């Protein structure tokens, strides 16, 4: 039994220790907002926060997060500046990659309140979007940075 | 079928009473609600298949096209809501379920809007007219003295109003008008504006339900080890270790259906991870029949270009021109297989109990899929319930029923609900690929450098094999995507096509054959401009004149108009600053293409740093006739630039011994944010009928990119992908 905190709630997971956090979240606990895209840390669809740091849940064994704090897309408030900016710019197309994009963006802005465009590029390079929403994601991050500072 | 002429809603409900009850209900909150409280009971006003208004005023609209990021749920809802006069943000949108009464639901070919523009607007207008008539009757005034607005009917002369909810009972007694009057353009409130997606809230909350997210009672999880080649058979299977792997419940052999699926071994477990681990523990040896690889295929395609192939268009006498031409220019172009790489890999949940089957799938083609499932199970289609979920990208891949058929076959075997989740490796190795192609372009020029003859020989692995396994020649529809509908005025045109067999499945991928035809036609025009010392834009404009409908397309609806193509080209040229002096190592390339009845021009600017390429800017102009949602057209163009760049820069699937060599994003690269250019999209205002948006942005990208690289480096890339030439 692995114990951890998810979005502020203490949870127990009954899973084999090698099960990636991604599948534990999705199949065992029902947090399906975190997505599977590659399973090899190549696409960022599975991005969640571990004690505030963005990680790829698809390559993180659930046993390694024992006792830690996990935040998923479901744990980011609807009025978070990042989600507000996403809404304002109508960022998503199919939406599938967007949980991961938002988690990376939230982590970036928590660390750097006013990232430059190239810092955004760097922070977001691990998140693929097949629909091609990159320009809007970048604008939305800049927008959120501006709003967040007010 | 549009609406139900001359029937009261009671009669209508008797025939169609189950329609909402059987739909997969994705509420505005985005959660799956099975058979929600929305069933069209007797008190609900449901004047058509698309609209239901409850006595409490709650409006439910139906979207019968699959949402895969193109924003169709929003566009369809806008068409209905504008005419119905309801607030787009207050409606509930449910997804239709493959019921044939919705008409064609196959979401491909970029024609959702053109096919439904009038139909949905009339459905909305009919309901509005009935509500207005009901109110007029209550007030004993003429309907002309009332008007509908935002869910109310107002009496013009007074301040009196009634809500739609208050009117549903009376409206339901009226006949559905046979010829409802759609709004005049000036009265439109939604159509033509930019609206955010109706699914934004659940999407941002992580609550939208994609196929891969579906969970149903008593469901187990499976992963399939498929034969690596089409037709491959199991030589030996040892599943002992797999069965001993924690959480594994069963190992099942699944027989393939050659057209769609490979023979496979399914590992069934209590969760996805256990299924994947069990699969890794399988010891299976395959006997493969397909042996050809990319080298053989390419040689066969190239060879077929030496002879004429099948004639698809002949204007004048090209051969005679060839004899007497002042100059002949020739070039060959090659483009590889591509795979869809939808961010959501394929996934499907199915349950087969007795003679009932229920399916939850991110499918682009619910009706086609239903037919194939019915055939597989030997069931009547009405014993199969198919719920269309949100699609995490489609691009044509999810038009294929293979992933559903596998789930259904396994569910039947298991006698319980099962979800099959594809890995990325599965998705890349078991695709329905975009055809590989080779093009041979030949032009004859007169003394002034004017193009007098144009021969386009196109060779590719034909998609016609989807319908006819023995097809050895391209189909007319494939050649019509950018080859035979060559829009430029040249007196002698010859279009010839040939195919070469391949051992993988080929099918639709966003913009289909337009990808390689636009690449070869535009690249060759760029070469001709260079060869004759002319400007690449001016050369095209000259060849498009006289503007108008070419003789050969007079019968199409709507026909090609070379003036509209010239217009987008001019706009893209001016937006990109065409003709300006560029710094060294910088290049600006342009291309334009007509596809899915829309006109697109793209200008790309690139900067070389040594051998490193950065695409710095993309200017894109589209004329797609009337627009429903301006913001989603813009988004589709942005997405098309990135999609087209991924393909042009990196896209390449290669085969060895009938097997695909790539497997995941490390060897099938997609564009990432740092590489993405600044994109500026311009939408042409037009009164022409609405035409395609999802696909036509893609084809111009590769040729514009290669033209830009040529300008920056002097290097002509005729063989995609670009990345192979830069290192
Ligand atoms: S699924 Fe984890 S990075 Fe792709
Ligand atoms: S929005 Fe579809 S993959 Fe990003």
XYZ file of C-alpha atoms in Angstrom, chain A residues 37-149:
113
model
C 1.027 9.864 -24.792
C 4.305 7.962 -25.088
C 5.304 6.213 -21.868
C 8.919 7.279 -22.445
C 9.115 10.794 -21.083
C 9.007 12.181 -24.625
C 5.695 14.026 -24.859
C 4.750 15.567 -21.511
C 1.095 14.514 -21.670
C 1.443 12.877 -18.255
C 2.980 15.872 -16.481
C 2.017 16.270 -12.809
C 3.678 18.084 -9.934
C 5.613 16.195 -7.316
C 6.140 18.432 -4.303
C 5.676 21.324 -6.725
C 8.114 20.148 -9.394
C 6.839 19.012 -12.792
C 7.561 15.352 -13.462
C 6.581 12.798 -16.071
C 4.224 10.417 -14.342
C 4.682 7.756 -17.029
C 8.233 7.009 -15.902
C 7.817 7.600 -12.173
C 7.224 4.384 -10.221
C 4.466 4.866 -7.724
C 6.696 3.454 -4.972
C 9.082 6.383 -5.424
C 6.454 8.957 -4.488
C 5.512 7.398 -1.161
C 4.579 10.131 1.296
C 4.883 12.920 -1.253
C 2.506 15.552 -2.560
C 1.163 15.071 -6.040
C -0.828 17.713 -7.899
C -2.747 16.830 -11.039
C -4.730 18.940 -13.483
C -7.810 18.333 -11.330
C -5.992 20.065 -8.477
C -5.374 23.348 -10.328
C -8.200 25.748 -9.539
C -10.474 26.789 -12.382
C -9.605 30.421 -11.714
C -5.848 29.897 -11.675
C -4.286 32.605 -13.874
C -2.958 29.945 -16.228
C -6.385 28.410 -16.776
C -7.917 31.874 -17.093
C -5.389 32.777 -19.781
C -5.994 29.471 -21.523
C -9.692 30.315 -21.607
C -9.173 33.832 -22.796
C -7.026 32.715 -25.729
C -9.091 29.584 -26.409
C -5.896 27.542 -26.423
C -6.996 23.896 -26.715
C -7.859 22.169 -29.933
C -8.439 18.470 -29.242
C -7.408 19.177 -25.657
C -5.592 15.924 -25.100
C -2.150 17.409 -24.425
C -3.505 20.361 -22.514
C -3.412 18.884 -19.002
C 0.302 18.355 -19.403
C 0.800 21.758 -21.004
C -1.028 23.482 -18.170
C 0.908 21.582 -15.503
C 4.215 22.579 -17.118
C 3.066 26.186 -17.462
C 1.864 26.406 -13.860
C 5.183 25.031 -12.631
C 7.133 27.456 -14.799
C 5.229 30.490 -13.544
C 5.517 29.376 -9.932
C 9.250 29.387 -10.384
C 9.654 32.359 -12.727
C 6.986 35.010 -12.494
C 8.037 36.717 -15.714
C 9.613 34.225 -18.040
C 11.089 35.418 -21.312
C 9.936 33.815 -24.548
C 13.032 31.667 -24.662
C 12.540 30.574 -21.053
C 9.000 29.579 -22.004
C 10.354 27.666 -25.000
C 12.751 25.841 -22.750
C 10.242 24.986 -20.077
C 7.649 23.807 -22.571
C 9.921 21.948 -25.010
C 9.060 18.606 -23.453
C 5.334 18.991 -24.083
C 4.194 17.934 -27.526
C 0.997 19.209 -29.078
C 0.061 17.443 -32.291
C -2.722 19.949 -32.927
C -0.150 22.732 -32.962
C -1.380 25.027 -30.206
C 2.151 26.222 -29.374
C 1.644 29.860 -30.411
C -1.430 30.170 -28.225
C 0.200 28.360 -25.322
C 3.085 30.802 -25.434
C 0.795 33.814 -25.603
C -1.305 32.418 -22.776
C 1.726 31.955 -20.545
C 2.781 35.549 -21.195
C -0.777 36.647 -20.482
C -0.921 34.655 -17.239
C 2.439 36.087 -16.173
C 1.094 39.563 -16.659
C -2.169 38.856 -14.831
C -0.408 36.994 -12.038
C 1.758 40.001 -11.277
